[in-house]
Coordinates of C-alpha atoms in Angstrom, one line a residue:
M48 CA -3.4 6.0 -31.0
K49 CA -7.1 6.4 -29.0
L50 CA -7.8 4.5 -26.1
H51 CA -10.8 2.0 -25.8
R52 CA -13.5 2.0 -23.1
P53 CA -11.5 0.2 -20.0
G54 CA -12.7 -3.7 -19.1
V55 CA -13.4 -4.4 -15.5
S56 CA -13.7 -7.0 -13.3
V57 CA -13.6 -7.7 -9.7
Y58 CA -12.2 -10.6 -7.4
T59 CA -13.2 -11.4 -3.9
V60 CA -10.4 -13.5 -2.4
P61 CA -10.9 -15.2 1.4
T62 CA -8.3 -15.0 3.6
D63 CA -6.0 -17.6 4.4
A64 CA -6.6 -17.3 8.6
P65 CA -9.3 -14.7 10.5
E66 CA -7.5 -11.1 10.3
A67 CA -8.1 -8.2 12.1
D68 CA -6.3 -5.0 12.8
G69 CA -6.5 -2.4 16.1
T70 CA -10.0 -1.2 14.7
L71 CA -11.1 -3.4 12.0
S72 CA -11.5 -7.3 11.2
W73 CA -12.1 -8.9 7.7
E74 CA -12.5 -12.4 6.3
S75 CA -11.6 -11.5 2.5
T76 CA -10.2 -9.0 0.4
T77 CA -11.3 -7.5 -2.8
V78 CA -9.6 -6.4 -5.8
V79 CA -11.0 -3.9 -8.6
I80 CA -9.1 -4.6 -11.9
A81 CA -9.2 -2.0 -14.9
E82 CA -7.6 -3.3 -18.4
V83 CA -7.2 -0.6 -21.0
S84 CA -6.2 -1.2 -24.6
A85 CA -5.0 0.8 -27.2
G86 CA -3.7 -0.2 -30.6
D87 CA -2.5 -4.0 -29.6
A88 CA -1.4 -3.5 -26.4
T89 CA -3.4 -3.7 -23.1
G90 CA -2.4 -2.0 -19.7
T91 CA -3.6 -3.6 -16.2
G92 CA -4.2 -1.5 -13.2
W93 CA -5.8 -2.3 -9.8
T94 CA -7.0 -1.0 -6.7
Y95 CA -8.6 -2.5 -3.3
G96 CA -11.9 -1.7 -2.3
P97 CA -15.7 -3.0 -2.7
P98 CA -17.5 -4.1 -6.0
T99 CA -19.1 -0.2 -6.3
V100 CA -15.5 0.9 -7.1
G101 CA -15.6 -1.4 -10.5
D102 CA -19.3 -0.3 -11.0
F103 CA -18.0 3.3 -10.6
L104 CA -14.6 2.7 -13.0
G105 CA -16.8 1.0 -15.9
G106 CA -19.9 3.3 -15.6
H107 CA -18.3 7.0 -15.3
L108 CA -14.8 7.0 -16.2
G109 CA -14.5 4.4 -18.8
P110 CA -16.8 6.6 -21.1
L111 CA -15.2 9.8 -20.0
V112 CA -11.0 8.5 -21.5
E113 CA -12.4 6.3 -24.2
G114 CA -11.1 8.0 -27.5
M115 CA -8.5 10.2 -25.6
S116 CA -4.5 9.8 -26.6
A117 CA -3.1 6.7 -24.9
L118 CA 0.5 8.4 -24.8
D119 CA -1.3 11.6 -22.7
I120 CA -1.8 10.2 -19.0
P121 CA -2.1 13.8 -17.7
A122 CA -4.6 14.6 -19.7
A123 CA -6.4 11.7 -18.9
H124 CA -5.7 12.0 -15.1
D125 CA -7.0 15.5 -14.9
A126 CA -10.1 14.9 -17.0
M127 CA -10.9 12.0 -14.4
C128 CA -10.1 13.9 -11.5
R129 CA -12.3 17.0 -12.6
S130 CA -15.3 14.9 -13.4
V131 CA -15.9 13.9 -9.6
R132 CA -15.9 17.7 -8.5
D133 CA -19.6 17.4 -7.5
I134 CA -19.5 13.6 -6.3
G135 CA -16.2 13.8 -3.8
R136 CA -12.6 12.4 -4.8
P137 CA -11.8 10.8 -1.7
G138 CA -12.8 7.0 -1.7
I139 CA -14.6 5.2 -4.1
A140 CA -13.9 7.4 -6.7
A141 CA -10.3 7.8 -5.7
C142 CA -9.6 4.2 -5.8
A143 CA -11.5 3.8 -9.2
I144 CA -9.1 6.5 -11.0
S145 CA -6.2 5.0 -9.3
A146 CA -6.8 2.1 -10.8
L147 CA -7.2 3.3 -14.1
D148 CA -4.1 5.7 -14.0
I149 CA -1.9 2.5 -13.2
A150 CA -3.5 1.1 -16.2
L151 CA -2.9 3.6 -18.4
W152 CA 0.8 4.1 -17.4
D153 CA 1.2 0.2 -17.8
L154 CA -0.2 0.4 -21.4
K155 CA 1.9 3.2 -22.5
A156 CA 4.9 1.4 -21.4
R157 CA 3.5 -1.8 -23.5
L158 CA 2.7 0.4 -26.4
L159 CA 6.8 2.0 -26.0
E160 CA 7.8 -1.9 -25.2
L161 CA 9.5 -0.6 -22.3
P162 CA 9.6 -1.9 -18.6
L163 CA 7.3 0.8 -17.2
V164 CA 10.4 1.7 -14.4
R165 CA 12.3 2.9 -17.6
L166 CA 9.3 4.6 -18.9
L167 CA 9.7 6.5 -15.6
G168 CA 13.4 6.6 -15.4
A169 CA 15.2 4.5 -12.6
R170 CA 17.0 5.8 -9.5
R171 CA 17.7 2.5 -8.3
E172 CA 18.1 -0.9 -9.6
R173 CA 16.4 -2.6 -6.2
V174 CA 14.0 -1.5 -4.0
P175 CA 13.9 -2.1 -0.4
V176 CA 10.5 -4.1 1.0
Y177 CA 9.5 -5.1 4.4
G178 CA 7.3 -7.8 5.9
S179 CA 4.0 -7.0 6.6
G180 CA 0.9 -8.8 8.6
G181 CA 1.1 -10.0 12.3
F182 CA -2.4 -9.4 12.6
T183 CA -4.0 -9.2 16.2
T184 CA -6.0 -12.4 15.3
Y185 CA -3.1 -14.5 14.7
H186 CA -2.0 -17.0 17.8
E187 CA 1.5 -16.7 19.0
T188 CA 2.8 -19.6 16.8
H189 CA 1.2 -18.0 13.8
L190 CA 2.8 -15.0 14.2
A191 CA 6.0 -16.5 15.0
A192 CA 6.0 -18.8 12.0
Q193 CA 5.3 -15.8 9.6
L194 CA 8.0 -13.4 11.3
N195 CA 10.4 -16.2 10.9
G196 CA 9.8 -16.9 7.4
W197 CA 10.3 -13.2 6.4
V198 CA 13.5 -12.8 8.5
H199 CA 15.2 -16.0 8.5
G200 CA 13.5 -17.8 5.8
Q201 CA 13.8 -15.1 2.9
Q202 CA 16.3 -12.7 4.6
I203 CA 13.9 -9.4 4.7
P204 CA 15.5 -8.0 7.8
R205 CA 12.3 -5.5 8.4
V206 CA 8.5 -6.2 9.8
K207 CA 5.8 -5.2 10.9
M208 CA 2.9 -6.5 12.9
K209 CA -0.5 -5.1 14.0
I210 CA -1.2 -3.7 17.5
G211 CA -4.0 -1.9 19.4
E212 CA -6.2 -4.6 19.5
G213 CA -9.9 -3.7 20.4
W214 CA -9.4 0.0 20.0
G215 CA -6.2 -0.3 22.7
Q216 CA -8.1 -2.1 25.1
E217 CA -5.5 -4.7 25.0
V218 CA -2.2 -3.2 25.5
A219 CA -0.8 -6.1 27.7
R220 CA -1.3 -8.5 24.9
D221 CA 0.1 -6.0 22.5
L222 CA 3.3 -5.4 24.6
H223 CA 3.5 -9.2 25.2
R224 CA 3.1 -9.6 21.3
V225 CA 5.8 -7.1 20.3
R226 CA 8.0 -9.1 23.0
A227 CA 7.7 -12.3 21.4
A228 CA 8.3 -11.2 18.0
R229 CA 11.4 -9.5 19.2
H230 CA 12.1 -12.8 20.3
V231 CA 11.9 -14.3 17.2
I232 CA 13.4 -12.0 14.8
G233 CA 16.2 -11.7 17.1
E234 CA 18.2 -7.9 17.8
E235 CA 19.4 -7.0 14.3
A236 CA 16.1 -7.0 12.3
D237 CA 13.9 -3.7 12.4
L238 CA 10.7 -4.4 14.0
Y239 CA 7.7 -2.0 13.0
V240 CA 4.2 -1.7 14.5
D241 CA 1.0 -0.3 13.2
A242 CA -2.0 0.5 15.6
N243 CA -4.5 1.6 12.7
G244 CA -5.2 4.6 15.0
A245 CA -6.3 2.5 17.6
Y246 CA -5.2 4.6 20.9
S247 CA -5.7 7.9 21.9
R248 CA -3.1 10.1 22.2
K249 CA -1.7 9.7 25.7
Q250 CA -2.2 6.0 25.6
A251 CA -0.3 6.1 22.3
V252 CA 2.8 8.3 23.9
R253 CA 2.6 5.4 27.3
V254 CA 2.6 2.8 24.6
G255 CA 5.1 4.0 22.2
H256 CA 7.7 4.4 25.3
A257 CA 7.3 0.8 26.3
L258 CA 7.8 -0.1 22.6
A259 CA 11.3 1.7 22.8
E260 CA 12.7 -1.2 25.0
Y261 CA 11.9 -3.6 21.8
G262 CA 13.6 -1.5 19.7
V263 CA 10.6 -0.6 17.8
G264 CA 11.4 2.0 15.6
W265 CA 8.4 2.9 13.5
F266 CA 4.8 3.7 14.9
E267 CA 2.3 3.2 12.5
E268 CA -1.0 5.4 12.9
P269 CA -0.9 5.4 17.0
V270 CA -3.8 7.8 16.9
P271 CA -6.2 8.1 14.1
A272 CA -4.5 9.3 11.0
D273 CA -7.5 12.4 10.9
D274 CA -6.0 13.9 14.3
L275 CA -3.0 15.1 12.9
S276 CA -2.6 17.4 16.0
G277 CA -2.6 14.5 18.1
L278 CA 0.2 12.6 15.5
R279 CA 2.4 15.5 16.2
L280 CA 2.0 15.3 19.7
V281 CA 2.9 11.7 19.9
R282 CA 5.9 12.2 16.9
D283 CA 7.4 15.0 19.6
A284 CA 7.1 12.5 22.5
L285 CA 9.1 9.8 21.0
V286 CA 12.2 8.7 19.3
S287 CA 10.4 5.7 17.1
D288 CA 9.4 7.0 14.0
V289 CA 5.8 8.2 13.5
T290 CA 4.0 7.4 10.0
A291 CA 0.5 7.6 8.4
G292 CA -0.7 8.5 5.3
G293 CA -1.4 5.4 3.5
Y294 CA -5.2 6.5 3.8
G295 CA -4.5 9.7 2.0
F296 CA -6.7 10.2 -1.8
D297 CA -5.6 13.4 -3.0
P298 CA -2.7 16.2 -2.8
P299 CA -4.4 18.3 -0.3
Y300 CA -4.3 15.2 2.2
F301 CA -0.7 15.2 2.1
A302 CA -0.3 18.6 1.9
R303 CA -1.9 19.1 5.2
M304 CA -0.4 16.1 6.8
I305 CA 3.3 17.5 5.9
T306 CA 2.6 21.1 6.9
A307 CA 1.3 19.9 10.3
G308 CA 4.3 18.4 10.8
A309 CA 2.3 15.0 11.7
V310 CA 4.9 12.4 10.5
D311 CA 8.2 11.2 10.1
C312 CA 7.8 9.4 6.9
L313 CA 4.7 9.9 4.6
Q314 CA 2.8 6.7 3.4
V315 CA 1.7 6.6 0.1
N316 CA -0.9 3.9 -1.7
A317 CA -1.2 4.2 -5.6
T318 CA -4.0 2.3 -5.6
R319 CA -5.9 5.1 -3.3
C320 CA -4.2 8.4 -4.2
G321 CA -4.4 8.5 -8.0
G322 CA -2.1 5.9 -9.2
I323 CA 1.2 6.7 -10.4
T324 CA 0.3 9.7 -11.3
G325 CA -0.5 10.5 -7.6
F326 CA 2.2 8.7 -6.1
L327 CA 4.5 10.9 -7.8
H328 CA 2.7 14.0 -7.1
A329 CA 2.7 13.1 -3.3
A330 CA 6.5 12.2 -3.3
A331 CA 7.3 15.3 -4.7
L332 CA 5.4 17.2 -1.9
A333 CA 6.9 15.1 1.1
E334 CA 10.8 15.8 -0.9
A335 CA 10.1 19.8 -0.8
H336 CA 9.5 19.0 3.1
G337 CA 12.8 16.9 3.9
L338 CA 10.4 13.7 3.9
E339 CA 10.9 10.3 2.7
V340 CA 7.9 8.0 1.4
S341 CA 7.1 4.7 2.2
A342 CA 4.7 2.8 -0.2
H343 CA 1.4 1.3 1.5
G344 CA 0.0 -2.0 0.3
A345 CA -0.4 -3.1 -3.0
P346 CA 3.4 -3.9 -3.6
H347 CA 3.5 -4.9 -7.2
A348 CA 1.6 -1.6 -8.2
H349 CA 4.3 0.5 -6.4
A350 CA 7.5 -1.5 -7.3
A351 CA 8.5 0.6 -10.6
V352 CA 7.3 3.8 -9.6
A353 CA 9.4 3.3 -6.1
A354 CA 12.6 2.7 -7.9
T355 CA 12.1 6.3 -9.6
V356 CA 11.9 8.5 -6.6
P357 CA 14.7 9.7 -4.9
N358 CA 13.1 9.9 -1.2
L359 CA 11.9 6.5 -1.3
R360 CA 12.3 4.2 2.2
H361 CA 10.6 1.7 1.1
I362 CA 7.4 -0.6 0.0
E363 CA 5.1 -2.7 2.1
W364 CA 5.0 -6.6 1.3
F365 CA 1.7 -6.8 3.0
H366 CA 0.4 -10.3 3.0
D367 CA -3.0 -9.9 1.9
H368 CA -1.9 -8.2 -1.3
V369 CA 1.2 -10.2 -1.7
R370 CA -1.2 -13.3 -1.4
V371 CA -3.8 -11.8 -4.2
E372 CA -1.3 -10.3 -6.6
D373 CA 0.2 -13.7 -6.6
M374 CA -3.1 -15.7 -7.4
I375 CA -4.2 -13.0 -10.1
F376 CA -1.2 -12.0 -12.0
D377 CA 2.0 -13.9 -13.8
G378 CA 5.1 -11.9 -12.9
A379 CA 5.2 -11.6 -9.0
L380 CA 8.4 -10.4 -7.5
D381 CA 10.6 -12.4 -5.2
P382 CA 11.4 -10.0 -2.0
T383 CA 14.2 -12.6 -1.2
G384 CA 16.6 -10.6 0.5
G385 CA 14.8 -8.0 1.2
T386 CA 14.6 -5.9 -2.1
V387 CA 12.6 -6.9 -5.4
H388 CA 14.0 -5.8 -8.6
P389 CA 11.2 -4.0 -10.8
V390 CA 12.5 -4.3 -14.5
A391 CA 10.8 -7.5 -15.4
G392 CA 9.7 -7.4 -19.3
P393 CA 6.8 -4.7 -20.7
G394 CA 5.2 -2.2 -18.4
H395 CA 5.1 -3.4 -14.8
G396 CA 5.5 -7.0 -15.8
L397 CA 2.2 -8.3 -14.6
T398 CA -0.2 -9.8 -16.6
P399 CA -3.8 -11.4 -15.5
R400 CA -4.6 -14.9 -15.4
T401 CA -8.3 -14.5 -14.9
Q402 CA -9.2 -18.1 -15.9
D403 CA -7.3 -19.5 -13.0
V404 CA -9.2 -17.2 -10.4
A405 CA -12.5 -17.2 -12.1
E406 CA -14.0 -18.9 -8.7
Y407 CA -13.4 -15.5 -7.0
R408 CA -14.7 -13.3 -9.5
V409 CA -17.9 -11.3 -8.4
G410 CA -18.1 -8.2 -10.9

């Protein structure tokens, strides 16, 4: 059964409030959607990035996979990765490959009339999630409402917030917000922080020691993710888990991070690292080195594959992406109780409702 040329659409959705982390601010989120058909079935995949990802997907990858077998995803994945040798895989190319790979897996499952999690082979029926948001731009009452909604409203027992405001120039406010967050969620819930690489090495160590007072067990990107020696230094100095990897685009990136001893838990983002195929590769690398993996962003793109890997810790229920995926797709999952159940119809269970969001289409 041969693949038709994929269709591409791009949507930019304004945030529901100004958002920022330690090193970046934004007012909208752009999602690039790939739809690929064979026979009477269509598979859908997506990634987050600039509209140029859609241009590359439609102009470069689309003609490449057209006519290939819809069932032989490894062949299509290899062809896409090899085709970007002279362009460079990290960045736009990797995001486009990821969206199309997710669509190919969704298509194959639909052709076989199976849920994607069954096609891949489930290891668990439910997948743990953690609520993620707590942007540095949030007023304290906004932060409290969001955290309270996850922990006490939806009974999600683990949450993450942003720190490192202004490239690490507001440490006092960072710690004040963490203290306030702990007060809101109580002593039983797990509290995570993400600095998005805002701190210097020794600064991150000092902040990490202060965070221990509030029971913070997860310190994401305390220093820039490419500073593997810095991550290792911070990891060795702190009791909290040091994590990174969400910006990995290819297997060598994860191999370098793992062999450097830089993280306690490897983060993997299927919408960047090569889709479902790339996620499985990264999870296998991590398992071989005794590490767990955590899915970074795009929760609905991860639910099925996260249920299949033996070394999963959880997936990120990221506010921006949850909001966009709820708007654009039918079939969104419910995280109440702190887990999601990915078996929800054929494929990954999501179908685009593009007419409802036509006002946000930019490509």
